[in-house]
Amino acid sequence: MLAVRSMFRAGSRAAVPLRTFATSSSRNANTLLFVEHKKGAINPASLSALTAAQKLGGEIHALVAGSPSEAKSVAEAAAKVSGIAKVLVSTSEAFANQLSEPLAPLIQSLVEAHSYTHVVAGHTAVGRDVIPRAAVLLDASQVSDIVAVEGEDTFVRPIYAGNALATVKSSDKIKVVTVRGTAFDAASAEGGSASTEEVDAGEAPTPTRFIEEQVSESTRPDLATAARVVSGGRALKSAEGFAKYIEPLADKLHAAVGASRAAVDAGYADNALQVGQTGKIVAPELYVAVGISGAIQHLAGMKDSKTIVAINKDPEAPIFQIADLGLVADLYEAVPEMTEKL
Amino acid sequence: MRASLVNQLRVLVPVKRTIDYAVKIRVASDGKGVDTNVQHSMNPFDEIAVEEAVRLRERNKEAVKRITVMSAGPAKSQDVLRTALAMGADDAIHVDVPGPLEPLAVSKILRAVVDKEAGEDEIGMVLLGKQAIDDDASQTGQMLAGLLKWPQATFASKLELEGKGDKGDKVRVTREVDGGLAIVETTVPLVLTTDLRLNEPRYASLPNIMKAKKKKMTKYTVADLGLEKDIEPRLETLKVAEPPKREGGAKVENVDELIAKLKEAGRI
């Protein structure tokens, strides 16, 4: 088990310089990185996907597709990212909201035109929507949510809600993978000097129209990438309980707020805050689980956190089996006390 | 008003038999998979898809003509098809495949079924779960949409069909995306994948379970669909291992000790 652990940790999180591939030029990986962006900013998951792509060796080209008003500045930012050799920019109003129907054929045509061997993207909502559609157009069996790269055709990915790790080898000509952001450090946004090339978007008519987005606004750090997360469960009993106990502690720790599915379903917290197999996967430095029992589906989303703290009044709660520090206490007393003493 | 009823929606709901979500899985001794000699049930997201198809008909009787559920897999897949029939589906298709299937292969089987059924009673909407809880791939619906060149609405938490299920009728879907919700408008025919919050699946009543036994189950082989070569696995599983175990379990007595330990570890 220890061997597996060190393999897993080293393989997935080692800094790139430690694993510079002397043989990378002899391999012939030629990767297209799909760059996800919003409001002119590159999604950090794309930078983690880039780190995974670098482990394949070979040259990496980044695809920035977006509306004419957005794509240029994103492309400029992508050109500065360390590790990207070339930025392909494709501008069209059709790409404004990263819908899969126009994006998938664009990816297909670029892969075919440039003979890419790999397509790499973050395993985000956008990545999960767009990339499988592109994969099927390339007749590739996608490898989803990888946590380690073992070779240019061999990847490690969690299955069964993270209760097993499968090592899979692809025999496809074109390998299409999505990457778990928390398993790879983000590539540096500075230090690169990629060339930029405009590519014609072509036609991809779709009946799908983006109407609107309802964003949960928060001044706290982004849940998926926060260094610290404070999560609440059903034991908070109400949205008011969430606001009164979880949020002040999170603010004190400069942490993002998360929630269990029970808390989300009961309406105590917003859907976007759900941590677990069906929500966000997080791996912060510190994860504080408050009033969360620790169902398999929740653990799937947070068990790679560096330090896990559990505060729960039930000493038998499964969360204590994985928590580094467990406090058996009534959260209504312990959490305000902790908030005050920090 | 309607010229004919033939255009009404036939909804196809693919369901997968997976290890029950509550089972704590164990890695098999050969290190190539997991121990599958355990309780199985319908993939939870697929239950939501079946429920949504039934509710769509309850909301809009004129729009949905027929709900067909299907599953590709070994004979035991028929168990989950019977469950789906008991929930309110009209008929079932079982595609008999002994070995494991990758989402790419399943999407090809689904397309073949959509094509095969086209002559009789055209399928206008495919509702799938957003992912299967065994392989956690989250690919099949998107791949099917790509093959059919139909629009896709993934991770749906709300579905509103505006119209009577004719080709070109509008569908408004609320999708769960990172950071919140996105609302899109698209048209029939459509592939939609379900998120957890779309609905709360019903339990099948005993009378409905009895009735389900009499509902029609069509069986196809891979050869019937002409797919012998197309579903061969592209991915070889070299190894399945347990994830690194956490050495949890250390308890602290009070908040002071908790804060002290966190400071010591450099976490705060």
XYZ file of N, CA and C in Angstrom, chain A residues 261 265 274 277-279 297, chain B residues 44-45 48 130 133 155-157 176 193-201:
75
model
N -23.991 16.690 0.117
C -25.195 16.618 -0.701
C -26.442 16.791 0.165
N -29.261 19.354 -0.800
C -30.622 18.901 -1.097
C -31.639 19.515 -0.147
N -21.493 21.905 -3.598
C -21.457 20.493 -3.220
C -20.106 19.852 -3.515
N -18.692 12.965 -5.213
C -18.656 12.249 -6.495
C -19.465 12.999 -7.545
N -20.577 13.595 -7.128
C -21.437 14.271 -8.093
C -21.293 15.784 -8.025
N -20.405 16.260 -7.173
C -20.177 17.692 -7.087
C -18.734 18.005 -7.435
N -19.885 8.867 -1.085
C -19.985 9.839 -2.175
C -19.376 11.188 -1.786
N -27.938 5.186 -10.189
C -28.860 6.194 -9.648
C -29.224 7.314 -10.629
N -28.282 7.755 -11.445
C -28.595 8.816 -12.398
C -29.575 8.331 -13.469
N -33.100 8.544 -12.303
C -33.585 9.916 -12.472
C -34.023 10.149 -13.920
N -26.059 11.328 -16.055
C -24.866 12.100 -16.417
C -23.589 11.283 -16.281
N -22.001 5.278 -11.889
C -21.216 5.391 -10.656
C -20.149 4.309 -10.538
N -26.033 17.427 -17.753
C -26.140 17.768 -16.325
C -27.395 18.602 -16.045
N -28.525 18.116 -16.559
C -29.763 18.890 -16.479
C -30.384 18.805 -15.091
N -30.810 19.952 -14.572
C -31.571 19.949 -13.322
C -33.007 20.418 -13.544
N -26.550 22.220 -14.590
C -25.659 22.509 -13.468
C -24.235 22.604 -14.001
N -28.663 14.616 -20.489
C -28.181 13.804 -19.371
C -28.607 14.453 -18.051
N -28.919 13.604 -17.080
C -29.568 14.067 -15.852
C -28.584 14.303 -14.722
N -28.813 15.396 -13.999
C -28.079 15.598 -12.755
C -28.959 15.129 -11.599
N -28.369 15.044 -10.426
C -29.097 14.510 -9.268
C -30.350 15.296 -8.944
N -30.297 16.591 -9.167
C -31.393 17.430 -8.688
C -32.545 17.560 -9.668
N -32.507 16.806 -10.751
C -33.600 16.889 -11.718
C -34.919 16.452 -11.091
N -34.882 15.393 -10.324
C -36.113 14.901 -9.686
C -35.771 13.877 -8.606
N -36.806 13.395 -7.968
C -36.672 12.351 -6.945
C -37.380 11.103 -7.497
N -36.628 10.082 -7.875
C -37.278 8.923 -8.517
C -38.300 8.245 -7.600
